[in-house]
């Protein structure tokens, strides 16, 4: 073994000669070396290593302008004759690190930062310059960057948030802060940190090694101060001078505990409310102050004492924690105007650790004043029930109501009846004393109850009114006589025997006796044909007194029956029972009654009667069928089809006012003259009675234009070659209702000189212009 020295800017390392294990994987160079020695390439060799080195150290953050010298690499094979070349490979070779291939000097070309990369692994080999054969195996070495204190400590968070209960003991854990330093922890003190507190004393402290923040002051009260800002510093180099440092902010909040008892700001309170306040209405609010928060500040209120304990109540508002005082009973200003209650406020949840700070309750006195309100009148009873007999005379007093003003002023009250409840005007009331009188006789059988409403009004304030219902019960009086319970159809057979039952009757009475109805039936005189037997159960039997009734002699009998009740005074009535005589079979079944049936049976037999009825039924059916068919038959329409050219007939109405020219000509009359009504009146002129002076037509012998048109219409309807009527226009027919009749010359057979026009003066102002024209013309002719 041989030694050589390796020079480095930092340290000297001994060169050790050793043997090492070679495998075929070591490279082709070593295979060649094995073959030169006469041994197989797959055999293991123990060779002597001529040179090796381990580590180089390089300071980071080099600030020089030249390349930083790392060290010198030298092989034993290098005899200094210039035949050896050093070849560098690995991390950063040729860029960060350069080697002088002749001398083996290694340099760093750039400023290196250990925090980016702390070491570099490189390989070097000595080769023959001429043949490039390796003179020795490639050897690996490490260039380690030597750390300097160039990084300050950094906290994991810029701002921390923490909380701790108020009133905590000294040393209570609050939070833990953590800082890191990018420098090398294994080299020197560059990354060894110490924590300290810059702001937050004397309330909090921090452990130098761990960064744990704890309370440093006892009995910190949230009600005095809730939030704290603590500044923590982390410094490297174990906190020594020259070390780098970093800071962070910790916002600490004291959380609430129930350490503050509720307290009323005042010992007494004064509230007021109207005496008319409804039950449950709010009188006012009071509040006990509690410095705590949330459930620790929840307060329960209750009334513990006072003369208003039964009149008022108090509950807690869950949001504002106020005590809400409400009305529990109706107030009366006239009876009591001032109430006093004692209110207690206490926390709902207590913390046993702070009981010594109590008591956690407080009391206050609340005085409540009732304010006077103008109240409406008050009735002595609600409602009133009055009983009156139905035979009470009109104008009689049947009862009275009483009302008064409950206010201290006690204003007078006036009474009246709401007429909407007494539409029949059966009652009146004395407006001063409230006495109720009848205006008419009452009838229980018409109405058993009368419900009216009485109004009481303060004289000084008519808006203050009260109402009370008054129920008037009409008591029964026996003023109605009994009568038949129903209409009876009674008959007696011609072949009846004496003493036979022909009818059972009963009675009713609209009165209502106290012990029930008891009716007595009798006849007003002795009847030779019938008799009555009272069953004494409010029914009676009608019996025959003889036999041999005949319809030919008497078809019906009238039997007056007297019915009496047993009430006081006794009421009775006579009801007449009509008894018809009928023909019956042997079993007493009625076959026919009355004389009509008797005469019909005498002339026709049963078979003939059936035949007559059948014929009448058949005849009736035929008539109904015929009428039905006639109604279903299609009537001839005035308009035959949409293509009928006569739909376009136009009336030009050129004759001026007064004529029937404001209505189109009735086309229906032209199509179907049979339905024309020659007597229809015109609707566009005044009745004829307004014009008593009327000229007699000089064309009496001329046919009516309507008849002329109808005649021509019939001729053309029968002629298939007649022209169409879509262009037909009527000029001559002015209608039958015109005062002036026709002004057309079609009806005129004489000349103008034969006419007298003086009658135009009698036609009114509408024809004044025409009269001036024609009367003036005739006068000229006469001259």
Coordinates of N, CA and C in Angstrom, one line a residue, residues 29-148:
X29 N -13.5 -2.1 -20.0 CA -12.1 -1.8 -19.7 C -11.5 -2.8 -18.8
X30 N -12.2 -3.2 -17.8 CA -11.7 -4.2 -16.8 C -11.7 -5.6 -17.4
X31 N -12.5 -5.9 -18.4 CA -12.5 -7.2 -19.1 C -11.2 -7.3 -19.9
X32 N -10.8 -6.1 -20.5 CA -9.6 -6.1 -21.3 C -8.4 -6.3 -20.4
X33 N -8.5 -5.7 -19.2 CA -7.4 -5.8 -18.3 C -7.3 -7.3 -17.8
X34 N -8.4 -7.9 -17.6 CA -8.3 -9.3 -17.2 C -7.8 -10.2 -18.3
X35 N -8.1 -9.9 -19.5 CA -7.5 -10.8 -20.6 C -6.0 -10.6 -20.8
X36 N -5.6 -9.4 -20.5 CA -4.1 -9.1 -20.6 C -3.4 -9.9 -19.5
X37 N -4.0 -10.1 -18.4 CA -3.4 -10.9 -17.4 C -3.4 -12.4 -17.6
X38 N -4.1 -12.8 -18.7 CA -4.2 -14.2 -19.0 C -5.3 -14.9 -18.2
X39 N -6.2 -14.2 -17.7 CA -7.3 -14.9 -17.0 C -8.6 -14.6 -17.7
X40 N -9.6 -15.4 -17.5 CA -10.9 -15.3 -18.1 C -11.7 -14.0 -17.6
X41 N -12.4 -13.5 -18.6 CA -13.2 -12.3 -18.2 C -14.2 -12.5 -17.1
X42 N -14.6 -13.7 -16.9 CA -15.6 -14.0 -15.8 C -15.1 -14.2 -14.5
X43 N -13.7 -14.2 -14.3 CA -13.1 -14.5 -13.0 C -13.0 -13.2 -12.2
X44 N -13.0 -13.4 -10.9 CA -12.8 -12.3 -10.0 C -11.3 -12.0 -9.8
X45 N -11.0 -10.7 -9.8 CA -9.6 -10.3 -9.6 C -9.5 -9.4 -8.4
X46 N -8.4 -9.5 -7.7 CA -8.0 -8.6 -6.6 C -6.9 -7.8 -7.1
X47 N -7.1 -6.5 -7.4 CA -6.1 -5.7 -7.9 C -5.8 -4.6 -6.9
X48 N -4.7 -4.0 -7.0 CA -4.3 -2.9 -6.1 C -4.8 -1.6 -6.7
X49 N -5.6 -0.8 -5.9 CA -6.1 0.5 -6.4 C -5.0 1.5 -6.1
X50 N -4.7 2.3 -7.1 CA -3.7 3.2 -7.0 C -4.1 4.5 -6.3
X51 N -5.4 5.0 -6.5 CA -5.8 6.2 -5.9 C -7.3 6.2 -5.7
X52 N -7.8 7.0 -4.7 CA -9.2 7.2 -4.4 C -9.4 8.4 -3.5
X53 N -10.6 9.0 -3.5 CA -10.9 10.1 -2.6 C -12.4 10.0 -2.2
X54 N -12.8 10.6 -1.1 CA -14.2 10.5 -0.6 C -15.0 11.7 -0.9
X55 N -14.9 12.8 -0.1 CA -15.7 14.0 -0.2 C -14.9 15.2 -0.4
X56 N -15.6 16.2 -1.1 CA -15.1 17.5 -1.1 C -16.2 18.4 -0.5
X57 N -15.8 19.5 0.2 CA -16.8 20.4 0.8 C -16.6 21.8 0.2
X58 N -17.8 22.4 -0.1 CA -17.8 23.6 -0.8 C -18.8 24.6 -0.1
X59 N -18.3 25.8 0.2 CA -19.2 26.8 0.8 C -20.3 27.3 -0.1
X60 N -21.5 27.3 0.4 CA -22.6 27.9 -0.4 C -22.5 29.4 -0.4
X61 N -23.3 29.9 -1.4 CA -23.4 31.3 -1.6 C -22.1 32.0 -1.7
X62 N -21.2 31.4 -2.6 CA -19.9 32.0 -2.9 C -20.1 33.4 -3.6
X63 N -19.5 34.4 -3.1 CA -19.7 35.8 -3.7 C -18.6 36.2 -4.6
X64 N -17.5 35.4 -4.9 CA -16.4 35.9 -5.7 C -16.8 36.0 -7.1
X65 N -15.9 36.6 -7.9 CA -16.1 36.8 -9.3 C -15.5 35.6 -10.1
X66 N -14.4 34.9 -9.6 CA -13.8 33.8 -10.3 C -14.5 32.5 -9.9
X67 N -14.1 31.5 -10.7 CA -14.7 30.2 -10.3 C -14.1 29.8 -9.0
X68 N -15.0 29.1 -8.2 CA -14.6 28.7 -6.9 C -13.9 27.4 -6.9
X69 N -12.7 27.4 -6.3 CA -11.8 26.2 -6.4 C -12.4 25.1 -5.4
X70 N -12.6 23.9 -5.9 CA -13.1 22.8 -5.1 C -12.0 22.0 -4.5
X71 N -11.1 21.5 -5.4 CA -10.0 20.6 -5.0 C -9.2 20.1 -6.2
X72 N -8.3 19.2 -5.9 CA -7.4 18.7 -6.9 C -7.5 17.2 -6.9
X73 N -7.7 16.6 -8.1 CA -7.7 15.2 -8.3 C -6.4 14.7 -8.9
X74 N -5.8 13.7 -8.3 CA -4.5 13.2 -8.9 C -4.4 11.7 -8.7
X75 N -3.9 11.1 -9.8 CA -3.8 9.6 -9.8 C -2.3 9.3 -9.7
X76 N -2.0 8.1 -9.2 CA -0.6 7.6 -9.1 C -0.1 7.3 -10.5
X77 N -1.0 7.1 -11.4 CA -0.6 6.7 -12.8 C -0.1 7.9 -13.5
X78 N -0.4 9.1 -12.9 CA 0.1 10.3 -13.6 C 1.5 10.6 -13.1
X79 N 2.4 10.5 -14.1 CA 3.9 10.7 -13.8 C 4.3 12.1 -14.2
X80 N 3.3 12.9 -14.6 CA 3.6 14.3 -14.9 C 4.2 14.4 -16.3
X81 N 4.1 13.4 -17.2 CA 4.6 13.5 -18.5 C 3.5 13.9 -19.5
X82 N 2.3 14.2 -19.0 CA 1.3 14.8 -19.9 C 0.5 13.7 -20.7
X83 N 0.7 12.4 -20.3 CA 0.0 11.3 -21.0 C -1.4 11.0 -20.3
X84 N -1.6 11.6 -19.2 CA -2.9 11.3 -18.4 C -3.9 12.4 -18.6
X85 N -5.1 12.0 -18.9 CA -6.2 13.0 -19.0 C -7.3 12.6 -18.0
X86 N -7.8 13.6 -17.3 CA -8.9 13.4 -16.3 C -10.2 13.7 -16.9
X87 N -11.1 12.7 -16.8 CA -12.5 12.9 -17.4 C -13.5 12.9 -16.2
X88 N -14.3 14.0 -16.2 CA -15.3 14.2 -15.1 C -16.7 13.9 -15.7
X89 N -17.5 13.2 -14.9 CA -19.0 12.9 -15.3 C -19.8 12.9 -14.0
X90 N -21.1 12.9 -14.2 CA -22.0 12.9 -13.0 C -22.8 14.2 -12.9
X91 N -23.4 14.5 -11.8 CA -24.3 15.6 -11.6 C -23.6 17.0 -11.7
X92 N -24.0 17.8 -12.7 CA -23.4 19.1 -12.9 C -22.1 19.1 -13.6
X93 N -21.6 17.9 -14.1 CA -20.3 17.9 -14.7 C -20.4 18.6 -16.0
X94 N -19.5 19.5 -16.3 CA -19.4 20.3 -17.5 C -20.2 21.6 -17.4
X95 N -21.1 21.7 -16.4 CA -21.9 22.9 -16.3 C -21.6 23.6 -14.9
X96 N -21.9 22.9 -13.9 CA -21.6 23.4 -12.5 C -20.2 23.2 -12.1
X97 N -19.7 22.1 -12.6 CA -18.3 21.7 -12.2 C -17.5 21.4 -13.4
X98 N -16.2 22.0 -13.4 CA -15.3 21.8 -14.5 C -14.0 21.2 -13.9
X99 N -13.3 20.4 -14.6 CA -12.1 19.8 -14.2 C -11.0 20.1 -15.3
X100 N -9.9 20.4 -14.8 CA -8.7 20.6 -15.7 C -8.2 19.2 -16.1
X101 N -8.4 18.8 -17.3 CA -8.1 17.4 -17.7 C -6.6 17.1 -17.6
X102 N -5.8 18.1 -17.5 CA -4.3 17.9 -17.4 C -3.9 17.8 -15.9
X103 N -4.3 18.8 -15.2 CA -3.9 18.9 -13.8 C -4.8 18.2 -12.8
X104 N -6.1 18.0 -13.2 CA -7.1 17.4 -12.2 C -7.7 18.4 -11.3
X105 N -7.5 19.8 -11.5 CA -8.1 20.8 -10.6 C -9.6 20.9 -10.9
X106 N -10.4 20.9 -9.8 CA -11.9 20.9 -9.9 C -12.4 22.3 -9.5
X107 N -13.2 22.9 -10.2 CA -13.8 24.2 -9.9 C -15.3 24.2 -10.1
X108 N -16.0 25.1 -9.2 CA -17.4 25.3 -9.3 C -17.6 26.6 -10.1
X109 N -18.5 26.5 -11.1 CA -18.7 27.7 -12.0 C -19.8 28.6 -11.5
X110 N -20.6 28.2 -10.6 CA -21.8 29.0 -10.2 C -21.9 29.1 -8.7
X111 N -22.7 30.1 -8.3 CA -23.0 30.2 -6.9 C -24.0 29.1 -6.5
X112 N -23.7 28.3 -5.5 CA -24.6 27.2 -5.2 C -25.3 27.5 -3.9
X113 N -26.5 26.9 -3.8 CA -27.4 27.1 -2.6 C -27.7 25.8 -2.1
X114 N -27.3 25.6 -0.8 CA -27.5 24.3 -0.2 C -29.0 23.9 0.0
X115 N -29.8 25.0 0.1 CA -31.2 24.7 0.3 C -31.9 24.2 -0.9
X116 N -31.3 24.5 -2.1 CA -31.8 23.9 -3.3 C -31.2 22.5 -3.5
X117 N -29.9 22.3 -3.3 CA -29.3 21.0 -3.4 C -28.1 20.9 -2.5
X118 N -28.1 19.9 -1.6 CA -27.1 19.9 -0.5 C -25.8 19.2 -0.9
X119 N -25.9 18.3 -2.0 CA -24.6 17.6 -2.4 C -24.8 17.2 -3.8
X120 N -23.6 16.9 -4.5 CA -23.6 16.5 -5.9 C -22.7 15.2 -6.0
X121 N -23.2 14.2 -6.7 CA -22.4 13.0 -6.9 C -21.7 13.0 -8.2
X122 N -20.4 12.9 -8.2 CA -19.6 13.0 -9.5 C -18.8 11.8 -9.6
X123 N -18.3 11.5 -10.9 CA -17.4 10.4 -11.2 C -16.2 11.0 -12.0
X124 N -15.0 10.4 -11.7 CA -13.8 10.8 -12.4 C -13.0 9.6 -12.8
X125 N -12.3 9.7 -13.9 CA -11.5 8.6 -14.4 C -10.3 9.1 -15.1
X126 N -9.2 8.4 -14.8 CA -7.9 8.8 -15.5 C -7.7 7.9 -16.7
X127 N -7.5 8.5 -17.9 CA -7.4 7.8 -19.1 C -6.1 8.2 -19.9
X128 N -5.7 7.4 -20.8 CA -4.5 7.7 -21.6 C -5.0 8.7 -22.7
X129 N -4.2 9.8 -22.8 CA -4.6 10.8 -23.8 C -4.6 10.2 -25.2
X130 N -3.7 9.4 -25.5 CA -3.5 9.0 -26.9 C -4.5 7.9 -27.2
X131 N -4.6 6.9 -26.3 CA -5.5 5.7 -26.7 C -6.9 5.9 -26.0
X132 N -7.1 6.8 -25.1 CA -8.3 7.0 -24.4 C -8.7 5.7 -23.5
X133 N -7.6 4.9 -23.3 CA -7.9 3.8 -22.5 C -7.8 4.2 -21.0
X134 N -8.7 3.7 -20.2 CA -8.7 4.0 -18.8 C -7.5 3.4 -18.1
X135 N -6.8 4.3 -17.3 CA -5.7 3.8 -16.6 C -6.1 3.2 -15.2
X136 N -7.2 3.6 -14.8 CA -7.7 3.1 -13.5 C -9.2 3.1 -13.6
X137 N -9.9 2.3 -12.7 CA -11.4 2.3 -12.8 C -12.0 3.6 -12.4
X138 N -13.2 3.9 -12.9 CA -13.9 5.1 -12.7 C -14.3 5.1 -11.2
X139 N -14.0 6.3 -10.6 CA -14.3 6.4 -9.1 C -15.3 7.5 -8.9
X140 N -16.2 7.2 -7.9 CA -17.3 8.2 -7.6 C -16.9 8.9 -6.3
X141 N -17.2 10.2 -6.3 CA -17.0 11.0 -5.2 C -18.1 12.0 -5.0
X142 N -18.2 12.7 -3.8 CA -19.4 13.6 -3.5 C -18.8 15.0 -3.2
X143 N -19.4 16.0 -3.8 CA -19.1 17.4 -3.4 C -20.3 17.8 -2.5
X144 N -20.1 18.0 -1.3 CA -21.1 18.4 -0.4 C -21.0 19.9 -0.1
X145 N -22.2 20.6 -0.2 CA -22.3 22.0 0.0 C -22.3 22.3 1.4
X146 N -21.4 23.1 1.9 CA -21.2 23.5 3.3 C -22.2 24.6 3.6
X147 N -23.1 24.4 4.7 CA -24.2 25.3 5.0 C -23.6 26.6 5.7
X148 N -24.3 27.7 5.4 CA -24.1 28.9 6.1 C -25.5 29.4 6.6

